[in-house]
Coordinates of C-alpha atoms in Angstrom, one line a residue:
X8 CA 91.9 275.8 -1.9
X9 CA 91.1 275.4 -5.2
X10 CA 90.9 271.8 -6.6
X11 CA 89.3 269.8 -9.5
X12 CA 87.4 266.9 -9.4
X13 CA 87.0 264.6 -12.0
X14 CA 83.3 263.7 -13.2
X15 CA 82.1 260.8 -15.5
X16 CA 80.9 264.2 -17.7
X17 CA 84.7 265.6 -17.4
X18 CA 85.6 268.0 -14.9
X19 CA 83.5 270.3 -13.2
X20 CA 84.2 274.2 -12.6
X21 CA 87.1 274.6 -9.7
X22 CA 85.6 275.9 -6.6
X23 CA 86.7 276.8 -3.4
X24 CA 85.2 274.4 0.1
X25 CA 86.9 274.2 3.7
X26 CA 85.2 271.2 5.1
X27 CA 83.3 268.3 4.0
X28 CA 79.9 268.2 6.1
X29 CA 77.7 264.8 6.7
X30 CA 75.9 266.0 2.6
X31 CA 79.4 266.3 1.3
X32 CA 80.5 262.7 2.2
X33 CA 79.7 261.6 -1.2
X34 CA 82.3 263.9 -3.2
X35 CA 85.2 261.9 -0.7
X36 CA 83.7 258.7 -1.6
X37 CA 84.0 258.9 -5.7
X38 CA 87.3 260.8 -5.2
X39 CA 87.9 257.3 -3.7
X40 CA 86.3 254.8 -6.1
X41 CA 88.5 256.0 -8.6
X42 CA 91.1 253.8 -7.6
X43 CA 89.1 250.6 -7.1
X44 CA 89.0 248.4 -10.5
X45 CA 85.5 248.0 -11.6
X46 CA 84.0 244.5 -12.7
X47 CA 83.9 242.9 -15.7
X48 CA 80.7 243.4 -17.9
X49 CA 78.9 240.4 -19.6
X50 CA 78.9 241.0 -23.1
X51 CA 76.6 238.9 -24.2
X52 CA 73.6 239.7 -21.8
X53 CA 70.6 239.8 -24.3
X54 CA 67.7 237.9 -22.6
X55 CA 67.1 235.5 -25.1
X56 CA 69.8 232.9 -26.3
X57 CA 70.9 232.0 -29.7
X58 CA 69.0 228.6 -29.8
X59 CA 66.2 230.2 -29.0
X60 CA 66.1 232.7 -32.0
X61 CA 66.7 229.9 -33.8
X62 CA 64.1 227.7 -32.2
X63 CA 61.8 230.3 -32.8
X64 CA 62.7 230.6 -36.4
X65 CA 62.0 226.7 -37.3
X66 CA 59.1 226.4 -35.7
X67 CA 57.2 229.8 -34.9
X68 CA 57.4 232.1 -37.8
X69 CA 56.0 232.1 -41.2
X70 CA 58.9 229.5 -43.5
X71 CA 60.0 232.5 -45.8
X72 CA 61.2 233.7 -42.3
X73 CA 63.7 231.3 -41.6
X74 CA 64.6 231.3 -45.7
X75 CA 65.6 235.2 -45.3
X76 CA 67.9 234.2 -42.6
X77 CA 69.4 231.3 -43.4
X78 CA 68.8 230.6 -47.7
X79 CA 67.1 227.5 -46.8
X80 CA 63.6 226.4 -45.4
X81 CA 62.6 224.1 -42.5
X82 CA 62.5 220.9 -44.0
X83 CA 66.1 221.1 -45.9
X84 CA 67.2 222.7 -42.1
X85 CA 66.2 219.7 -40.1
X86 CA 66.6 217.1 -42.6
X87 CA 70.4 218.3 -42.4
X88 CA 70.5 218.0 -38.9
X89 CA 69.4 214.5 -38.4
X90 CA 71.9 213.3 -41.4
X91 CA 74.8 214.5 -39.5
X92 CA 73.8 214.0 -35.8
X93 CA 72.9 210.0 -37.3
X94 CA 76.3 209.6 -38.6
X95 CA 77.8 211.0 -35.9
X96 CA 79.3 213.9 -37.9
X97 CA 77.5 216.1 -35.3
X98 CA 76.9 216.2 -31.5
X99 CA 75.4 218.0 -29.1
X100 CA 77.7 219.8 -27.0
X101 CA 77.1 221.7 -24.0
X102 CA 76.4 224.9 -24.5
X103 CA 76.0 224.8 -28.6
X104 CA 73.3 221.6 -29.7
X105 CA 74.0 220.9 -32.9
X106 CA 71.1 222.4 -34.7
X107 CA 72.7 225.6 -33.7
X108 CA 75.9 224.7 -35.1
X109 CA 74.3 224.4 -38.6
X110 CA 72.8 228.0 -37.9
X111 CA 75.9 228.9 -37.5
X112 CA 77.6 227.6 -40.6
X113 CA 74.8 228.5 -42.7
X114 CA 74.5 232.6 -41.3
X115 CA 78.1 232.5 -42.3
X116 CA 77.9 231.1 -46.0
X117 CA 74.3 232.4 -46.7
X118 CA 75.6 236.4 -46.1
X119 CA 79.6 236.4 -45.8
X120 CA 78.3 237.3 -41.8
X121 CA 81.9 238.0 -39.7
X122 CA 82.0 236.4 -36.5
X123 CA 81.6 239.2 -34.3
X124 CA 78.2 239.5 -36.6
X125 CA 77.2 235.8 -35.4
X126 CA 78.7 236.3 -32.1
X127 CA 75.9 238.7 -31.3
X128 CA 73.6 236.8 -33.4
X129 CA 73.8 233.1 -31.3
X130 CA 75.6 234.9 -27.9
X131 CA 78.6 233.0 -28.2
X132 CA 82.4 234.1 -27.6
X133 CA 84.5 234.2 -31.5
X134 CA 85.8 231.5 -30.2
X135 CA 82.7 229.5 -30.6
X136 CA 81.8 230.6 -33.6
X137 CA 84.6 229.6 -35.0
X138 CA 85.2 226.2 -33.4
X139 CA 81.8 225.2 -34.5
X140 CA 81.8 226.7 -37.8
X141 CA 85.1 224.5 -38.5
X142 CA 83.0 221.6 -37.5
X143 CA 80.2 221.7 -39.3
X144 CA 81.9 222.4 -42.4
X145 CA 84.4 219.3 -42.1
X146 CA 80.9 217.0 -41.5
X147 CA 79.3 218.6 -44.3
X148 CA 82.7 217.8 -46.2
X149 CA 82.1 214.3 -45.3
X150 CA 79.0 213.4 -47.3
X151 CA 79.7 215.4 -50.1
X152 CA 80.3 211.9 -51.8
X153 CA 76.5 211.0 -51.2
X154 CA 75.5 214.3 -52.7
X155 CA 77.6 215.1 -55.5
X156 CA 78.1 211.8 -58.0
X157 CA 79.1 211.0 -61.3
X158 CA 76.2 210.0 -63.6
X159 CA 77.1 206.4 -65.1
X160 CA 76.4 204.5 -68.3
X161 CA 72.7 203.4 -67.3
X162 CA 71.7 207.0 -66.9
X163 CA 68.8 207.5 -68.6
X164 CA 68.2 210.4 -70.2
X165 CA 66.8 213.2 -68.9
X166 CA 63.1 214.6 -69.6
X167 CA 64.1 218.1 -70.2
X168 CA 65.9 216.4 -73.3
X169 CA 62.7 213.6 -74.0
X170 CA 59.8 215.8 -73.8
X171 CA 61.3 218.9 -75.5
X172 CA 61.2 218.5 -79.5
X173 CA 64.0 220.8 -79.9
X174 CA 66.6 218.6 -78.2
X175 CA 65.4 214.8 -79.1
X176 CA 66.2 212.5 -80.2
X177 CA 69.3 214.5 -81.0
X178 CA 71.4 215.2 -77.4
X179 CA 69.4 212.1 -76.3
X180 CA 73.2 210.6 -74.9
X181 CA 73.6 214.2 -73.6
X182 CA 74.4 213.9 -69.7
X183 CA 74.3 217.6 -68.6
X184 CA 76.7 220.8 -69.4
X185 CA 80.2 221.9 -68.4
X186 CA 81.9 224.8 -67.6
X187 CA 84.0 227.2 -65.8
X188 CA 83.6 229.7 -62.9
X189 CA 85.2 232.1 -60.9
X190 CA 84.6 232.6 -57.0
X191 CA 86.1 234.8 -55.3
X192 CA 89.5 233.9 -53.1
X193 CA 92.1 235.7 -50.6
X194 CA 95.3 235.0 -51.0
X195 CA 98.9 236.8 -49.6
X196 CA 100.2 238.6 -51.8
X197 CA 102.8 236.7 -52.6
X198 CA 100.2 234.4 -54.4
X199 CA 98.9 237.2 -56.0
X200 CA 99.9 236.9 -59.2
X201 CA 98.9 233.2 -59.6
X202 CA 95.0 233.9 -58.4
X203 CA 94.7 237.0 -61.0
X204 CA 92.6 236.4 -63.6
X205 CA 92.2 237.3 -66.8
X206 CA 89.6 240.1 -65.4
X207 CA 91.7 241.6 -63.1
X208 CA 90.1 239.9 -59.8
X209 CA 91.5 237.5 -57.8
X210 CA 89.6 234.5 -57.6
X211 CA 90.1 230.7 -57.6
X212 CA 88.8 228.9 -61.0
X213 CA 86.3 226.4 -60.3
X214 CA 85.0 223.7 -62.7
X215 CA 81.6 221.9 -62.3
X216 CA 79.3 219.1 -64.4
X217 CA 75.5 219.7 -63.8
X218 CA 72.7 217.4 -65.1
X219 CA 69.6 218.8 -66.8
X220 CA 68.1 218.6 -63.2
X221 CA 70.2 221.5 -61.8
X222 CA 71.9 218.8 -59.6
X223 CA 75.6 218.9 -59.8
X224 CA 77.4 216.0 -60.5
X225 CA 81.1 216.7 -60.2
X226 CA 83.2 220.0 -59.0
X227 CA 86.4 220.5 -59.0
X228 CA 87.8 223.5 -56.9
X229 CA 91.0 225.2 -55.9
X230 CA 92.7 226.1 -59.0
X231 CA 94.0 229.4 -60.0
X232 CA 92.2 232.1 -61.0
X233 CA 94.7 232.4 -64.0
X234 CA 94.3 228.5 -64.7
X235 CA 92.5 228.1 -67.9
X236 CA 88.9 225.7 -67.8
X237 CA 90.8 223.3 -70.4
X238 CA 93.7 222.9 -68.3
X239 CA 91.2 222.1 -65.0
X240 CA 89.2 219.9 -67.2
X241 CA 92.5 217.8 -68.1
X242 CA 93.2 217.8 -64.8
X243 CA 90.1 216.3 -63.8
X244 CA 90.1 213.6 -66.4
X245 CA 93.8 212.3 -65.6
X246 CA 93.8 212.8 -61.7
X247 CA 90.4 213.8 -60.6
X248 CA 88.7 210.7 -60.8
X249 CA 85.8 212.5 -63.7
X250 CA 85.1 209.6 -66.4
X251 CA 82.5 210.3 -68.9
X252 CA 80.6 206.8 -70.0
X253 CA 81.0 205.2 -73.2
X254 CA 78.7 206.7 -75.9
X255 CA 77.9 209.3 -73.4
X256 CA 79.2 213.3 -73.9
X257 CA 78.8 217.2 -71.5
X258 CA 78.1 220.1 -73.8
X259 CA 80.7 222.6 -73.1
X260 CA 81.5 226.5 -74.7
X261 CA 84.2 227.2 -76.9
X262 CA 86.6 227.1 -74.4
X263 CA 86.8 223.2 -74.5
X264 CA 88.2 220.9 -77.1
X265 CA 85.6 219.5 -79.0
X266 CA 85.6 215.8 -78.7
X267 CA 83.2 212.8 -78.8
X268 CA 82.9 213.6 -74.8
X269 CA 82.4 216.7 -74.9
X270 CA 80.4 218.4 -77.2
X271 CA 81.1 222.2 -78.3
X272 CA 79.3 224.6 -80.7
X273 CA 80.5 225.3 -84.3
X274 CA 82.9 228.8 -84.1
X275 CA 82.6 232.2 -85.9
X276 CA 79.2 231.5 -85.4
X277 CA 76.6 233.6 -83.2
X278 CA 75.9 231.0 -80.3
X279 CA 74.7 233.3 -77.0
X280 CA 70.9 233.3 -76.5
X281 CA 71.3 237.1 -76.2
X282 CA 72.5 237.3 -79.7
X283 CA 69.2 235.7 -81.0
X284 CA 66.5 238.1 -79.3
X285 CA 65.1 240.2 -81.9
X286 CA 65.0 237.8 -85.1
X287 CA 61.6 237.2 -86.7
X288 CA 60.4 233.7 -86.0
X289 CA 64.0 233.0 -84.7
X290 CA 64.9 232.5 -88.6
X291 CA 68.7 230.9 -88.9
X292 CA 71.1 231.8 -91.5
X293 CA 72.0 228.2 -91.9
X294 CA 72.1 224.9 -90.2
X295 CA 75.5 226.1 -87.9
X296 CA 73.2 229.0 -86.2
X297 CA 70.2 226.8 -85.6
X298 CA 72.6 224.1 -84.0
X299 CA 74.5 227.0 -82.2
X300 CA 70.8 228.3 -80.4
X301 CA 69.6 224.7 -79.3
X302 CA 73.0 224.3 -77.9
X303 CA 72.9 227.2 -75.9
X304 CA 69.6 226.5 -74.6
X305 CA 70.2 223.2 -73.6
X306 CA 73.3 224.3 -71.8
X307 CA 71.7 226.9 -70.4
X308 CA 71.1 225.0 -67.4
X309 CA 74.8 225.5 -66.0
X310 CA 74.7 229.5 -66.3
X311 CA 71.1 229.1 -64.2
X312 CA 72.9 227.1 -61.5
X313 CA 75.8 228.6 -60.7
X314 CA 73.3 231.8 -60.5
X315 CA 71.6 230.1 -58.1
X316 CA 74.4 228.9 -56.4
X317 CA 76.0 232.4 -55.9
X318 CA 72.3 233.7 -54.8
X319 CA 72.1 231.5 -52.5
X320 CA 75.8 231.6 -50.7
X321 CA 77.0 235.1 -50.8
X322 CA 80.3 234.2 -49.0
X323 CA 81.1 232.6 -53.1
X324 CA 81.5 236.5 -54.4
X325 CA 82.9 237.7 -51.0
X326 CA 85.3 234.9 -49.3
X327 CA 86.8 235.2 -45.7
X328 CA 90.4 235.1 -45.1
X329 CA 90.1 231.6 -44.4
X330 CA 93.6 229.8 -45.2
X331 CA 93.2 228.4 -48.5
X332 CA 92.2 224.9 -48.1
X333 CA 89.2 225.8 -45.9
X334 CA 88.5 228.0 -49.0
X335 CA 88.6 225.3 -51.1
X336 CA 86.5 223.5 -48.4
X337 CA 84.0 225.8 -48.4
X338 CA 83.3 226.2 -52.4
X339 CA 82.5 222.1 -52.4
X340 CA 80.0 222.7 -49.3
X341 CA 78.0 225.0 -51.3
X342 CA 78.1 223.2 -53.9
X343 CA 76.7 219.8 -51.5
X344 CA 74.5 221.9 -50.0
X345 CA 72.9 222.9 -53.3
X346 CA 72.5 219.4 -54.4
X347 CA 71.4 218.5 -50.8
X348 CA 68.6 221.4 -50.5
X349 CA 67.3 220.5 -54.1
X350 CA 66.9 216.8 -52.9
X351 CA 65.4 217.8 -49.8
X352 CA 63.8 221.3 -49.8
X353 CA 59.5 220.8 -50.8
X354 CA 59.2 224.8 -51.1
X355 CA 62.9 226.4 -52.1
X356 CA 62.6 229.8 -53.5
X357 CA 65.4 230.0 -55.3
X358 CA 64.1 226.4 -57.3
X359 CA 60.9 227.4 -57.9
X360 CA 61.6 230.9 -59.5
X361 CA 60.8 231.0 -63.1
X362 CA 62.4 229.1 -65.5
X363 CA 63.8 230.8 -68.1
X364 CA 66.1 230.3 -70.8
X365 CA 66.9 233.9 -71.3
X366 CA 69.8 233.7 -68.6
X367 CA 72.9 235.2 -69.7
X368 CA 76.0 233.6 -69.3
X369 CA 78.7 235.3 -67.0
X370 CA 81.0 236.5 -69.0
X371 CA 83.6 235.8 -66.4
X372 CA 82.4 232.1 -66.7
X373 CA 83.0 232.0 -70.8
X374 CA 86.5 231.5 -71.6
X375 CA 86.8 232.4 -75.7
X376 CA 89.6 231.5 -77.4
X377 CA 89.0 232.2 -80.9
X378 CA 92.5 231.2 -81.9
X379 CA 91.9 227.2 -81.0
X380 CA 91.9 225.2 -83.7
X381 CA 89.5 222.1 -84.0
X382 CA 90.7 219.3 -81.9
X383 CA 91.1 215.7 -83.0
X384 CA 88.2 213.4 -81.6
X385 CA 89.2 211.1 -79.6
X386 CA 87.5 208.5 -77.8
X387 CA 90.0 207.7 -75.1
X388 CA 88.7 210.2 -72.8
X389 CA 91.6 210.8 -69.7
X390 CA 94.9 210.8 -72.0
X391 CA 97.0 213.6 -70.9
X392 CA 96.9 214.9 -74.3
X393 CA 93.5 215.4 -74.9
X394 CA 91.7 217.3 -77.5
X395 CA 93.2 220.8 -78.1
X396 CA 96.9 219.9 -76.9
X397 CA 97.0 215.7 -78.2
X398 CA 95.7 217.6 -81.9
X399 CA 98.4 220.3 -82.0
X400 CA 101.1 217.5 -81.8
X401 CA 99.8 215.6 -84.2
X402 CA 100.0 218.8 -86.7
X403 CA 103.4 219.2 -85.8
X404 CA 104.2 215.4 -86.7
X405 CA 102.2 215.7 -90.0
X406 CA 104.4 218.8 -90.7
X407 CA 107.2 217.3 -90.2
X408 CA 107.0 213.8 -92.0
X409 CA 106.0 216.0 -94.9
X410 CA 108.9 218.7 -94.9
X411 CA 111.5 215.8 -94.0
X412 CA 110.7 213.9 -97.4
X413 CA 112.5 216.6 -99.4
X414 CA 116.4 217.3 -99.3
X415 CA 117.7 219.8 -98.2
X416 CA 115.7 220.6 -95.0
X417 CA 117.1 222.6 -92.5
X418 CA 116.2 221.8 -88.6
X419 CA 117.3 223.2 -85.4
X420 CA 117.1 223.4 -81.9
X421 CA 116.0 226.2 -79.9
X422 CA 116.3 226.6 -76.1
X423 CA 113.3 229.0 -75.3
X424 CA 110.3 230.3 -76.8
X425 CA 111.9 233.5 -77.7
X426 CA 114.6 231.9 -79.0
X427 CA 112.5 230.0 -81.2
X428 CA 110.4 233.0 -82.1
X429 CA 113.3 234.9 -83.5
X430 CA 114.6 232.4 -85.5
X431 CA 111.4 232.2 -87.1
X432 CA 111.0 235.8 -88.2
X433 CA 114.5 235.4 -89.7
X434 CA 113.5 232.6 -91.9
X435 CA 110.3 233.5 -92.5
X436 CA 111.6 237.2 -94.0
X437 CA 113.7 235.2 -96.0
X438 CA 111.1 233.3 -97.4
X439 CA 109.8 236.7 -99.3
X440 CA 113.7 237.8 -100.3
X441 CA 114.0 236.3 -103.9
X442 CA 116.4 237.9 -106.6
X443 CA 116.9 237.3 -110.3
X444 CA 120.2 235.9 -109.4
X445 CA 119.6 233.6 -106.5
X446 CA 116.6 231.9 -104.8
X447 CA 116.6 232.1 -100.8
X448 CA 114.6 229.8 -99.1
X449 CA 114.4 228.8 -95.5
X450 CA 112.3 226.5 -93.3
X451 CA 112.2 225.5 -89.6
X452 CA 110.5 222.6 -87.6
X453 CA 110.6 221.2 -84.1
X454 CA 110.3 217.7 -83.4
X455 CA 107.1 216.6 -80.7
X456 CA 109.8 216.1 -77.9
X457 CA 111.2 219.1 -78.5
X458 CA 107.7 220.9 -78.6
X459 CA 106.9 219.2 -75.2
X460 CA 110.3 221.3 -74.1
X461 CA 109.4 224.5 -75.1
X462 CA 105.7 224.8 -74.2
X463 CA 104.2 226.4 -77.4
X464 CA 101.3 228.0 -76.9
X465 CA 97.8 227.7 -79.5
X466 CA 99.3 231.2 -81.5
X467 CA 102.4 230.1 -81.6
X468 CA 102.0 226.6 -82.6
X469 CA 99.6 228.3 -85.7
X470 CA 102.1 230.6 -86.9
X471 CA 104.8 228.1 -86.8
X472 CA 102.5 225.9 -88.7
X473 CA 101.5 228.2 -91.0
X474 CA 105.2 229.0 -91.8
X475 CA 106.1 225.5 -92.8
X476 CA 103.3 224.7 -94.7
X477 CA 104.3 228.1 -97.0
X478 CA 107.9 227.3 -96.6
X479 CA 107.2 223.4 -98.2
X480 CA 104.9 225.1 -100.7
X481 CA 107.5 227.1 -102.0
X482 CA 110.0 224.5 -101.6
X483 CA 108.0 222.2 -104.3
X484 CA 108.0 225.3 -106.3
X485 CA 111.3 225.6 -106.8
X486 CA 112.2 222.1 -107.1
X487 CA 113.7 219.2 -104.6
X488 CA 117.5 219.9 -105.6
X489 CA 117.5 223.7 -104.6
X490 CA 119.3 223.5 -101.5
X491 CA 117.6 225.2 -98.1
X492 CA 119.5 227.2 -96.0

């Protein structure tokens, strides 16, 4: 009788037996366990816990352990722990104290770790992880107020500005530096297009304020990736709750109006520290490049904290699919716990690594626009119209109280850009088209409410300009009674 039995090695040769003998009783009994459902495994079986890793960590091991595991030393670790078990943003649950649900939080920021990672990591179910990671980021949410604050009029100023020669007394109302940076978002596809940026990553556009002490006094996160940093920082002064004090300004690159609050290099001028290696004695062309390199090196100091930010927090340059407020969540909890581990952290790598001005920017973070005209100052600082977009209206008012002085001015409405576009080219051709027999001239103009209408962009609103400032040149030219059609 030939039969094969199945083996946990596969199947064994067939073979030929008649009877099962008193030796042989094992074969019948694994032909029989076959049927019988085995039991359940433990999966996390590893004979120490997660608390006690941890444990170990804090108090055992040599500090740069605990640093390499979780970006951030003893004293920061504990000091964090006792803030939110005091306010009662924390508690000790059954299974999960809260000091490991800080582990937790931090493993997953620190290296972009997966659950299934920490799962292993603490010997807790995805479940867990979860749950507490969810927690401890809404608590750390909660005191971001206490960490991260506006700087107010009584500020005084700091002494990387006081003792340096290069910077006082001349950025001595100088609060800290502004700018723009990407981190990296996940978003459906559907919401693609909007998170894009200019790069080709998607990403969400974050804008911070940091003080000459690497402290961080303001962030706002969420935005686009395709949002521009003017557009955020308009944002922040009309609804975001960012006032600068009076007599008081950020320095900020040249993709920011340049106002009496904010403070940006002259243009068409070198300004990078890169761009000044090399030179003999650091000798300026002129007054412009000298301004230009002290500039740079004093803002310096938000390039070297957003790299220590993104050093620190790896999950900033790879993001979880988190729905997109927790992303937004997370961003502003890096940026707390930055402020928090500078305030509390006696031996922080990552704060004590040389300081040097030789940082380059990211050139994701520097948003050039060379086709911005200067802004009008202005000292009301939180008026929708700020800077860039409050001066390009009033060049389009002093355009057209000059044109409208002279009869004969043609004006129309257009209903889109492209509309408005074409029109343009006709008249401006005609501009050019002048015979023997008959002068030609045309000229067009839109009123501030209907530039508010059709959204004019900078390169627009300059070739537009341009075109009515030759067209009423040529109009004097020719006299006030030629007629404009």
């Amino acid at each position: 009788m030939n039969t094969s039995i199945p083996t946990i090695g596969g199947h064994v040769e067939f073979f030929e037996f008649m009877a099962l003998d008193e030796n042989e009783k094992w074969l019948e009994d694994y032909i029989q366990s076959e049927s019988i459902p085995r039991q359940p495994r433990k999966m996390y079986n590893r004979p120490f816990s997660g608390l006690q890793n941890l444990e170990h960590l804090l108090y055992n091991d040599h500090p740069k352990v605990l640093f390499n595991v979780m970006r951030m030393d003893s004293d920061a670790f504990i000091a964090l722990r006792d803030i939110l078990v005091s306010k009662g943003l924390l508690t000790d649950s059954r299974h999960v104290p809260a000091i490991e649900q800080i582990g937790i939080f931090m493993r997953i920021i620190a290296f972009a770790a997966g659950d299934r990672e920490c799962a292993e990591m603490f010997q807790h179910s995805l479940e867990t992880i979860s749950k507490y990671f969810n927690a401890t980021l809404q608590a750390i949410i909660a005191i971001t107020p206490e960490l991260i604050k506006l700087p107010d009029a009584n500020t005084p100023c700091s002494s990387k500005v006081h003792r340096d020669s290069r910077f006082w007394p001349h950025f001595k109302n100088c609060l800290g530096a502004i700018d723009g940076t990407y981190i990296s978002a996940i978003v459906p596809n559907s919401k693609k297009l909007a998170y894009r940026t200019r790069k080709g990553t998607i990403a969400q556009n974050v804008m911070a304020v940091v003080g000459f002490d690497e402290m961080f006094h303001y962030v706002a996160a969420g935005w686009k990736g395709s949002a521009s940093d003017m557009r955020v920082l308009r944002w922040a002064l009309d609804f975001g709750d960012f006032i600068v004090p009076r007599g008081k300004y950020h320095l900020v690159d040249l993709g920011y109006a340049n106002t009496s609050k904010f403070l940006a290099p002259y243009r068409k001028m070198i300004y990078h520290i890169g761009e000044f290696r090399g030179r003999n004695a650091r000798q300026y062309k002129n007054k412009e490049e000298k301004f230009n390199h002290r500039h740079a090196s004093l803002r310096n100091v938000i390039e070297r904290s957003f790299g220590i930010l993104k050093q620190r927090f790896a999950i900033l340059n790879s993001m979880k699919p988190f729905p997109l407020q927790t992303q937004r969540d997370v961003v502003v909890a890096c940026f707390a716990l930055h402020n928090f581990i500078a305030r509390y952290s006696l031996r922080d790598t990552l704060f004590h690594q040389r300081d040097t001005d030789e940082l380059e920017p990211d050139l994701d973070d520097v948003e050039l626009t060379e086709q911005q005209e200067e802004a009008q100052d202005h000292s009301r600082v939180g008026d929708r119209r700020l800077g860039r977009r409050r001066g390009v209206y009033y060049r389009w008012e002093d355009c057209f109280a000059q044109v409208n002085r002279y009869p004969g001015a043609l004006y129309f409405k257009v209903a889109s850009r492209a509309e408005g576009e074409r029109r343009l080219q006709q008249h401006v051709s005609r501009i050019s088209q002048t015979s023997s027999g008959a002068s030609t001239l045309s000229m067009t103009s839109l009123t501030v409410d209907q530039l508010h209408a059709t959204s004019c962009d900078d390169t627009n609103v300059n070739a537009i300009t341009a075109a009515l400032l030759v067209g009423l040149l040529v109009g004097l030219a020719l006299g006030p009674s030629r007629r404009i059609e």
